mmCIF file of C-alpha atoms in Angstrom:
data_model
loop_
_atom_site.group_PDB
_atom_site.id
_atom_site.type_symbol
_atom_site.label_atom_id
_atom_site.label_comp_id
_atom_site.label_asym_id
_atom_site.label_seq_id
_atom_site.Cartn_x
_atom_site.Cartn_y
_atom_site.Cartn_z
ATOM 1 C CA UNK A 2 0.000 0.000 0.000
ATOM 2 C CA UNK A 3 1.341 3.606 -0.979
ATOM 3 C CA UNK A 4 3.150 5.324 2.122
ATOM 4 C CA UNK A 5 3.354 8.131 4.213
ATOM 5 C CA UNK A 6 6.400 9.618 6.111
ATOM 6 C CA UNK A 7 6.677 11.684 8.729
ATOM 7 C CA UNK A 8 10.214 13.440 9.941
ATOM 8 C CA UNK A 9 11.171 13.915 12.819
ATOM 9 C CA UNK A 10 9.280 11.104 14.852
ATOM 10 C CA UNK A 11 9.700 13.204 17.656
ATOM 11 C CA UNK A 12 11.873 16.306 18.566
ATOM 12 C CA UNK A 13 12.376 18.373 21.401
ATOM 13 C CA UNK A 14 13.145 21.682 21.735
ATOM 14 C CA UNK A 15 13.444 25.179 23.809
ATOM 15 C CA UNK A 16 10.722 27.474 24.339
ATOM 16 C CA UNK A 17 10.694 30.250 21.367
ATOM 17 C CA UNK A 18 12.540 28.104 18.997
ATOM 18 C CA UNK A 19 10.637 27.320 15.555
ATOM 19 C CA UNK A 20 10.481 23.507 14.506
ATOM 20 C CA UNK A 21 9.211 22.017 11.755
ATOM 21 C CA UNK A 22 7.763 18.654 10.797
ATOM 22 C CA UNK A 23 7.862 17.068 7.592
ATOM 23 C CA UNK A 24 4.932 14.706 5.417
ATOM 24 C CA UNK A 25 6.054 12.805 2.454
ATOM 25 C CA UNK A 26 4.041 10.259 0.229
ATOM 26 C CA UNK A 27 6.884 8.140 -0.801
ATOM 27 C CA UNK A 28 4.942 6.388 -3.874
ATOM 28 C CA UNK A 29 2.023 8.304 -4.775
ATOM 29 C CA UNK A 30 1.665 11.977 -5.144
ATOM 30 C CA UNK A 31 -0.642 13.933 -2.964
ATOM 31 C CA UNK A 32 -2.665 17.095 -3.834
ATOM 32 C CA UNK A 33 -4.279 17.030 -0.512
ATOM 33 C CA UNK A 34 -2.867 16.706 3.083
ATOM 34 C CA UNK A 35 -4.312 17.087 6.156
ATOM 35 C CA UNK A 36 -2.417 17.820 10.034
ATOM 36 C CA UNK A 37 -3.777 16.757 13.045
ATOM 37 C CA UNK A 38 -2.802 16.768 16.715
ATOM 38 C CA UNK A 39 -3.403 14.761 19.215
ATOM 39 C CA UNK A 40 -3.051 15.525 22.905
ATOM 40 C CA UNK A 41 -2.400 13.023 25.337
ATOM 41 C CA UNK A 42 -5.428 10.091 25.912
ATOM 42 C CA UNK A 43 -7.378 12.319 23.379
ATOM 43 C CA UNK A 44 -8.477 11.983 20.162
ATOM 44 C CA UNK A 45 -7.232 13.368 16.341
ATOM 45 C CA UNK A 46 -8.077 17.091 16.009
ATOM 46 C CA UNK A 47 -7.793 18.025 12.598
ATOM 47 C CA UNK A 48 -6.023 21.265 12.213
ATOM 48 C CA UNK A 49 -5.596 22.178 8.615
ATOM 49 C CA UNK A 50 -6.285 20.832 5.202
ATOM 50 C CA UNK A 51 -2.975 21.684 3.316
ATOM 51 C CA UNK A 52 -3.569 21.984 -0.534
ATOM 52 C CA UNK A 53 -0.451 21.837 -3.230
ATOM 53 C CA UNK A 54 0.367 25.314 -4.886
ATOM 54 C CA UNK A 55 -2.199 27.080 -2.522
ATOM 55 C CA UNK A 56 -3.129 28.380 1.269
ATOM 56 C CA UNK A 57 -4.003 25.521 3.511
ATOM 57 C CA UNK A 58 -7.224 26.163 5.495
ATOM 58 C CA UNK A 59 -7.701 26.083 8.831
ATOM 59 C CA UNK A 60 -9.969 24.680 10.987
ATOM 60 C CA UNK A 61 -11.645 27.101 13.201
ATOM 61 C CA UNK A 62 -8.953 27.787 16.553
ATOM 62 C CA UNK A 63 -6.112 26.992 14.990
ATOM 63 C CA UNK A 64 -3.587 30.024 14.867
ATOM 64 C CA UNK A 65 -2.368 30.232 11.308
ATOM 65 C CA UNK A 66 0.432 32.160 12.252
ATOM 66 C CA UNK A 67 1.325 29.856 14.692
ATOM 67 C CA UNK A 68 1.176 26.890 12.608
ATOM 68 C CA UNK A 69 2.595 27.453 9.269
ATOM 69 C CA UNK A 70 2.113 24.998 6.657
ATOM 70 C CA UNK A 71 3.192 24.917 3.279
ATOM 71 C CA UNK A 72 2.622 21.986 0.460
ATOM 72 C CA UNK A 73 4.965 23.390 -2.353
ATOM 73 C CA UNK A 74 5.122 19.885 -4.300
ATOM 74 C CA UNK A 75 2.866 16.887 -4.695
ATOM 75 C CA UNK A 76 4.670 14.708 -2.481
ATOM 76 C CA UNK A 77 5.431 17.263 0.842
ATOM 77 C CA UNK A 78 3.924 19.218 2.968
ATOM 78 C CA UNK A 79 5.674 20.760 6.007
ATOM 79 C CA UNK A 80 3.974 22.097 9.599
ATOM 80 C CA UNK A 81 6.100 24.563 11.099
ATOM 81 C CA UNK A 82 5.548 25.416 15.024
ATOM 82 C CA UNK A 83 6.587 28.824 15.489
ATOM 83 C CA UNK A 84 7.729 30.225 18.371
ATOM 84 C CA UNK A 85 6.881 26.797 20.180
ATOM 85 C CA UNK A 86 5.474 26.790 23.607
ATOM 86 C CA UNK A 87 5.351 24.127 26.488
ATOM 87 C CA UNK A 88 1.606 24.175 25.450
ATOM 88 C CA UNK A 89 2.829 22.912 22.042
ATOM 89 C CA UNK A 90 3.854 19.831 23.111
ATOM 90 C CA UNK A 91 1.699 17.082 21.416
ATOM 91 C CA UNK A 92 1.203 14.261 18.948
ATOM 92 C CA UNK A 93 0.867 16.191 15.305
ATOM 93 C CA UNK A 94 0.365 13.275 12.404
ATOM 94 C CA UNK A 95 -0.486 13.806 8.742
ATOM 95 C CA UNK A 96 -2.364 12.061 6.687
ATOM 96 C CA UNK A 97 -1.849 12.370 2.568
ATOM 97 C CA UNK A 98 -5.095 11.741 -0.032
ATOM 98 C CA UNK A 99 -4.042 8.965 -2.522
ATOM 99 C CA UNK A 100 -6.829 9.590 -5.503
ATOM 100 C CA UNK A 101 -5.531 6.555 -7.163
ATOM 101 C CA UNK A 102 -8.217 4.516 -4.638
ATOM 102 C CA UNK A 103 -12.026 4.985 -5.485
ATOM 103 C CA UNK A 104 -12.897 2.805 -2.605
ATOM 104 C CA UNK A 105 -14.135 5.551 -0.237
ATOM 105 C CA UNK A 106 -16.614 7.717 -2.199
ATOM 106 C CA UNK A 107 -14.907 8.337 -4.950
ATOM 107 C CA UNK A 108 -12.366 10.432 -2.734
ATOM 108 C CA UNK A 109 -9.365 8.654 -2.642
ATOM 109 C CA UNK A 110 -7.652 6.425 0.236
ATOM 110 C CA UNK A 111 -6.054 8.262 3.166
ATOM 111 C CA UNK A 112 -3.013 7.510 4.589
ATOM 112 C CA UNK A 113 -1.344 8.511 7.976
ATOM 113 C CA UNK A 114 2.087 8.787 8.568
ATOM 114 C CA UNK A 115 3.684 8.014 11.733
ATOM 115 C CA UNK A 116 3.378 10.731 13.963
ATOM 116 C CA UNK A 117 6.159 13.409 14.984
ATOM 117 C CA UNK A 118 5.768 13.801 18.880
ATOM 118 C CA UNK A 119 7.169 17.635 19.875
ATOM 119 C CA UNK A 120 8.509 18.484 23.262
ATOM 120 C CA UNK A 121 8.935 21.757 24.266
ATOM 121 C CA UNK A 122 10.589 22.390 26.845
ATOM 122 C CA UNK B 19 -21.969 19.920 17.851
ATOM 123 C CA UNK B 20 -20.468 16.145 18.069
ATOM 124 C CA UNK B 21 -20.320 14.306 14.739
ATOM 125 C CA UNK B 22 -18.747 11.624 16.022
ATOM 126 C CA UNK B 23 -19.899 9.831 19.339
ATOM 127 C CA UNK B 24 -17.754 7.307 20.881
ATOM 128 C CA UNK B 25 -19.446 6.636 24.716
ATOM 129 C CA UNK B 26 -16.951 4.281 26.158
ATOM 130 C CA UNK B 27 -14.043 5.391 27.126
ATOM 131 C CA UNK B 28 -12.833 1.883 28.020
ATOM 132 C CA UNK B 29 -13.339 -1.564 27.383
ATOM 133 C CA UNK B 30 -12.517 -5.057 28.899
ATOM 134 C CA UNK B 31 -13.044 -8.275 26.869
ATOM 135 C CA UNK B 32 -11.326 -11.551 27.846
ATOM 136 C CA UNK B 33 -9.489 -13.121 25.024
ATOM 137 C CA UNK B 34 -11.107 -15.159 22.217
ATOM 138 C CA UNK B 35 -14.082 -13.662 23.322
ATOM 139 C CA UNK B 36 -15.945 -10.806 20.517
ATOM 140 C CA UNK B 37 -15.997 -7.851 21.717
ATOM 141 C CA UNK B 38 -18.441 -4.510 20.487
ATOM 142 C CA UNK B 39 -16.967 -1.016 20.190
ATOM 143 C CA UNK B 40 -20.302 1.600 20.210
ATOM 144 C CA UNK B 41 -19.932 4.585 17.373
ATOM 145 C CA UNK B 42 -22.674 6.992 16.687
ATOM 146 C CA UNK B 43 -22.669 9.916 14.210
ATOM 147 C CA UNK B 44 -24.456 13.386 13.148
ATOM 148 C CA UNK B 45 -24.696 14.499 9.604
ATOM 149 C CA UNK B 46 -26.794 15.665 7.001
ATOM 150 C CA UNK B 47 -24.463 15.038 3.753
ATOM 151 C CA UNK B 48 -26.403 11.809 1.648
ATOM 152 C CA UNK B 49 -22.709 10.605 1.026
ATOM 153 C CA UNK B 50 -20.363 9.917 3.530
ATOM 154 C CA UNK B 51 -17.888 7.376 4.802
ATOM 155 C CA UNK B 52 -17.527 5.731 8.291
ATOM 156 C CA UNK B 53 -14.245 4.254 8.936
ATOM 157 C CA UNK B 54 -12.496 2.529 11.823
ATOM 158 C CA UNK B 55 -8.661 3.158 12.863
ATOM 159 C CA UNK B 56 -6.641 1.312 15.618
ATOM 160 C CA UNK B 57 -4.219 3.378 16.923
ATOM 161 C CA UNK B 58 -1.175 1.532 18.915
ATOM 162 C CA UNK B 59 0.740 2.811 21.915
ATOM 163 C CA UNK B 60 3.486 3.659 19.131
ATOM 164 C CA UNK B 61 1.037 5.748 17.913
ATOM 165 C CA UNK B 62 0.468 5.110 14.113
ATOM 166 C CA UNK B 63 -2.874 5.004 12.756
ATOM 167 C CA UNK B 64 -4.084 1.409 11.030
ATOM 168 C CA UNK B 65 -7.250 1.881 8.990
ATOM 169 C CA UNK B 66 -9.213 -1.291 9.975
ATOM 170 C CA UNK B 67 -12.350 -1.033 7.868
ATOM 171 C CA UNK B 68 -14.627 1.388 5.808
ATOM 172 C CA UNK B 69 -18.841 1.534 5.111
ATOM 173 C CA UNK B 70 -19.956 3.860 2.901
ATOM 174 C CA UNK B 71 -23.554 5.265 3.188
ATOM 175 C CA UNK B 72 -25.065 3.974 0.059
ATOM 176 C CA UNK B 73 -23.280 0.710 0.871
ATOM 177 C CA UNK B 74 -26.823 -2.155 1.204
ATOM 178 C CA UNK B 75 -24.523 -5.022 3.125
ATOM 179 C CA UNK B 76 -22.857 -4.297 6.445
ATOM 180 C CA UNK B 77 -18.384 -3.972 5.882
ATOM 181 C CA UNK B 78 -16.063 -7.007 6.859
ATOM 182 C CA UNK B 79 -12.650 -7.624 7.133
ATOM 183 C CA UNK B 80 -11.098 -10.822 8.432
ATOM 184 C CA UNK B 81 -11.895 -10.044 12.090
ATOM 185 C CA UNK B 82 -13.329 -6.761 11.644
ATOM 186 C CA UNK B 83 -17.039 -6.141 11.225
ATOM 187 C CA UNK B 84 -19.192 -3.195 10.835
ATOM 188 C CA UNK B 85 -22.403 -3.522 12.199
ATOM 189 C CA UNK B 86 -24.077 0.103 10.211
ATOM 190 C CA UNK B 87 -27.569 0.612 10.975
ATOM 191 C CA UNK B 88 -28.124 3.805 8.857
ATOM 192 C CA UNK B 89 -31.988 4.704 10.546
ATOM 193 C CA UNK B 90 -30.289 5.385 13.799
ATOM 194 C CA UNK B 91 -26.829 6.339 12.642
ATOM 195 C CA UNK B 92 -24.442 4.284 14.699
ATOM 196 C CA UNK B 93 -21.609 2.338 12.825
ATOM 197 C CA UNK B 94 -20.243 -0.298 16.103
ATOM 198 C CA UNK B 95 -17.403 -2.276 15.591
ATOM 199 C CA UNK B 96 -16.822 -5.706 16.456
ATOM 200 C CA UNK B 97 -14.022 -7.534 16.661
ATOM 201 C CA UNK B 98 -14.597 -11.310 16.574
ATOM 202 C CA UNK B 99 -12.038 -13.623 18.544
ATOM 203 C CA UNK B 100 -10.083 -10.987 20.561
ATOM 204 C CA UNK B 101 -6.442 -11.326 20.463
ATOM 205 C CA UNK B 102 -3.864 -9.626 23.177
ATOM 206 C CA UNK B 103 -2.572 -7.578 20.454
ATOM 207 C CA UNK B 104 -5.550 -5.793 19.900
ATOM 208 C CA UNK B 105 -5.309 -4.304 22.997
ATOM 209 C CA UNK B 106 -5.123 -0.382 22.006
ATOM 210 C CA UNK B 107 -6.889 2.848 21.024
ATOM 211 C CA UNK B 108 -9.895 2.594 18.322
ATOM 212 C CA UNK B 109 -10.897 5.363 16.790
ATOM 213 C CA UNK B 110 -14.581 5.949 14.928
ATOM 214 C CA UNK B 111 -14.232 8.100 12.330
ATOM 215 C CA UNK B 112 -16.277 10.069 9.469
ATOM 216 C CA UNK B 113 -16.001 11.846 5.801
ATOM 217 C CA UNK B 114 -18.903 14.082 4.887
ATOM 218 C CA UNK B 115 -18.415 13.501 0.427
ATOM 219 C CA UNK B 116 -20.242 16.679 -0.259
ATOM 220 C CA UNK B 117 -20.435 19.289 2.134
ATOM 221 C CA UNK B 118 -16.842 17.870 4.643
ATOM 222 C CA UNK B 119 -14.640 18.893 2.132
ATOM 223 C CA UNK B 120 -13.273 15.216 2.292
ATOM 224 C CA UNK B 121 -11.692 16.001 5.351
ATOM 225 C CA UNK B 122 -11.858 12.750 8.068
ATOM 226 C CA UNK B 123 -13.258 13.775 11.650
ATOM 227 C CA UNK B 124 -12.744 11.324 14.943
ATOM 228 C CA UNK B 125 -14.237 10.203 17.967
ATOM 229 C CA UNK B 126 -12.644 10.592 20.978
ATOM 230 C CA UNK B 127 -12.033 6.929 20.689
ATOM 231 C CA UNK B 128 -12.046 3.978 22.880
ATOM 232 C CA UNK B 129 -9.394 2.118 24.493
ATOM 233 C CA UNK B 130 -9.721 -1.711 24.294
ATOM 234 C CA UNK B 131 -7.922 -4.130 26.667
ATOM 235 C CA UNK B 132 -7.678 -7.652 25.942
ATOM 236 C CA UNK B 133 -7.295 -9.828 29.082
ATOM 237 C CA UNK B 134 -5.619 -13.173 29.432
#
């Protein structure tokens, strides 16, 4: 099945430093991505829907100056945490659109990768 | 408001027993998807199984069922012959086709453990 990568798995850093998380699809190329988070013992939030060669939108709460994402090719898209905060800390995981798959209404299969967990210390 | 329902916050099922994981959702989109993920302690999302809403016969996959009963809009799992390794997170999840913007929305999932 087609893949999706994540890098860094997990990273920590210092309060007020900038860190940024990458999503590949390593076989299939990907017009849409999507970021979530995912706080401890809670579920996926979705944050943003990031679209190649355009703005991502954001869902309603999420700071879009906070959380900068840009998908400038069909096979990345990159979340940058700016100015990170303790508060930060969390599970963020993407999740890339394969439209090659017509199983789920016509939409394409979704694919996760494997999660980048920030620290901020 | 809550599109996604997931009431039990934990479960307990003794091993080789079946066990039923509860999912209700809200929508008014004709077309949408239900899906089921397992999520790990390492943390990386496994799609388990998918029902769409025009979809007449109820989803299975090896151990993996879908019981959908569109009238009252609940999509339960059930997992047939627990094994220890299914002890983990499952999460209920939803696309809306026309009016989500394909984007997939989760339940605040449900944490099985599989006893001995």
């Amino acid at each position: 099945g087609a893949v999706v990568s994540q890098h860094p798995s997990w990273v920590i850093c210092k309060s007020g430093t900038s860190v940024k998380i990458e999503c590949r699809s390593l076989d299939f190329q990907a017009t849409t991505m999507f970021w979530y988070r995912q706080f401890p013992k809670q579920s996926l939030m979705l944050m943003a829907t990031s679209n190649e060669g355009s703005k991502a939108t954001y869902e309603q709460g999420v700071e879009k100056d906070k959380f900068l994402i840009n998908h400038a090719s069909l096979t990345l898209s990159t979340l940058t945490v700016t100015s990170a905060h303790p508060e930060d800390s969390s599970f963020y995981i993407c999740s890339a659109r394969d439209l090659r798959g017509g199983r789920f209404l016509g939409t394409g299969e979704l694919f996760f990768g494997e999660g980048s967990r920030l620290t901020v210390l | 408001a809550q599109k996604i329902t997931q009431t039990q916050p934990g479960m307990f099922v003794q091993e080789k027993e079946a066990v039923t994981l509860d999912c209700t959702y809200d929508t008014s989109d004709p077309s949408y998807g239900l899906f089921w993920y397992k999520q790990p302690s390492s943390g990386e999302m496994i799609f388990l199984i998918y029902q769409g809403s025009y979809d007449q016969q109820n989803a299975t996959e090896g151990r993996y069922s879908l019981n959908f009963q569109k009238a009252r809009k609940s999509a339960n799992l059930v997992i047939s012959a627990s094994q220890l390794g299914d002890s983990a997170m499952y999460f209920c999840a939803m696309r809306e086709g026309l009016t989500g913007g394909f984007k997939t929305i989760f339940g605040a999932g449900t944490r099985l453990f599989v006893k001995a």
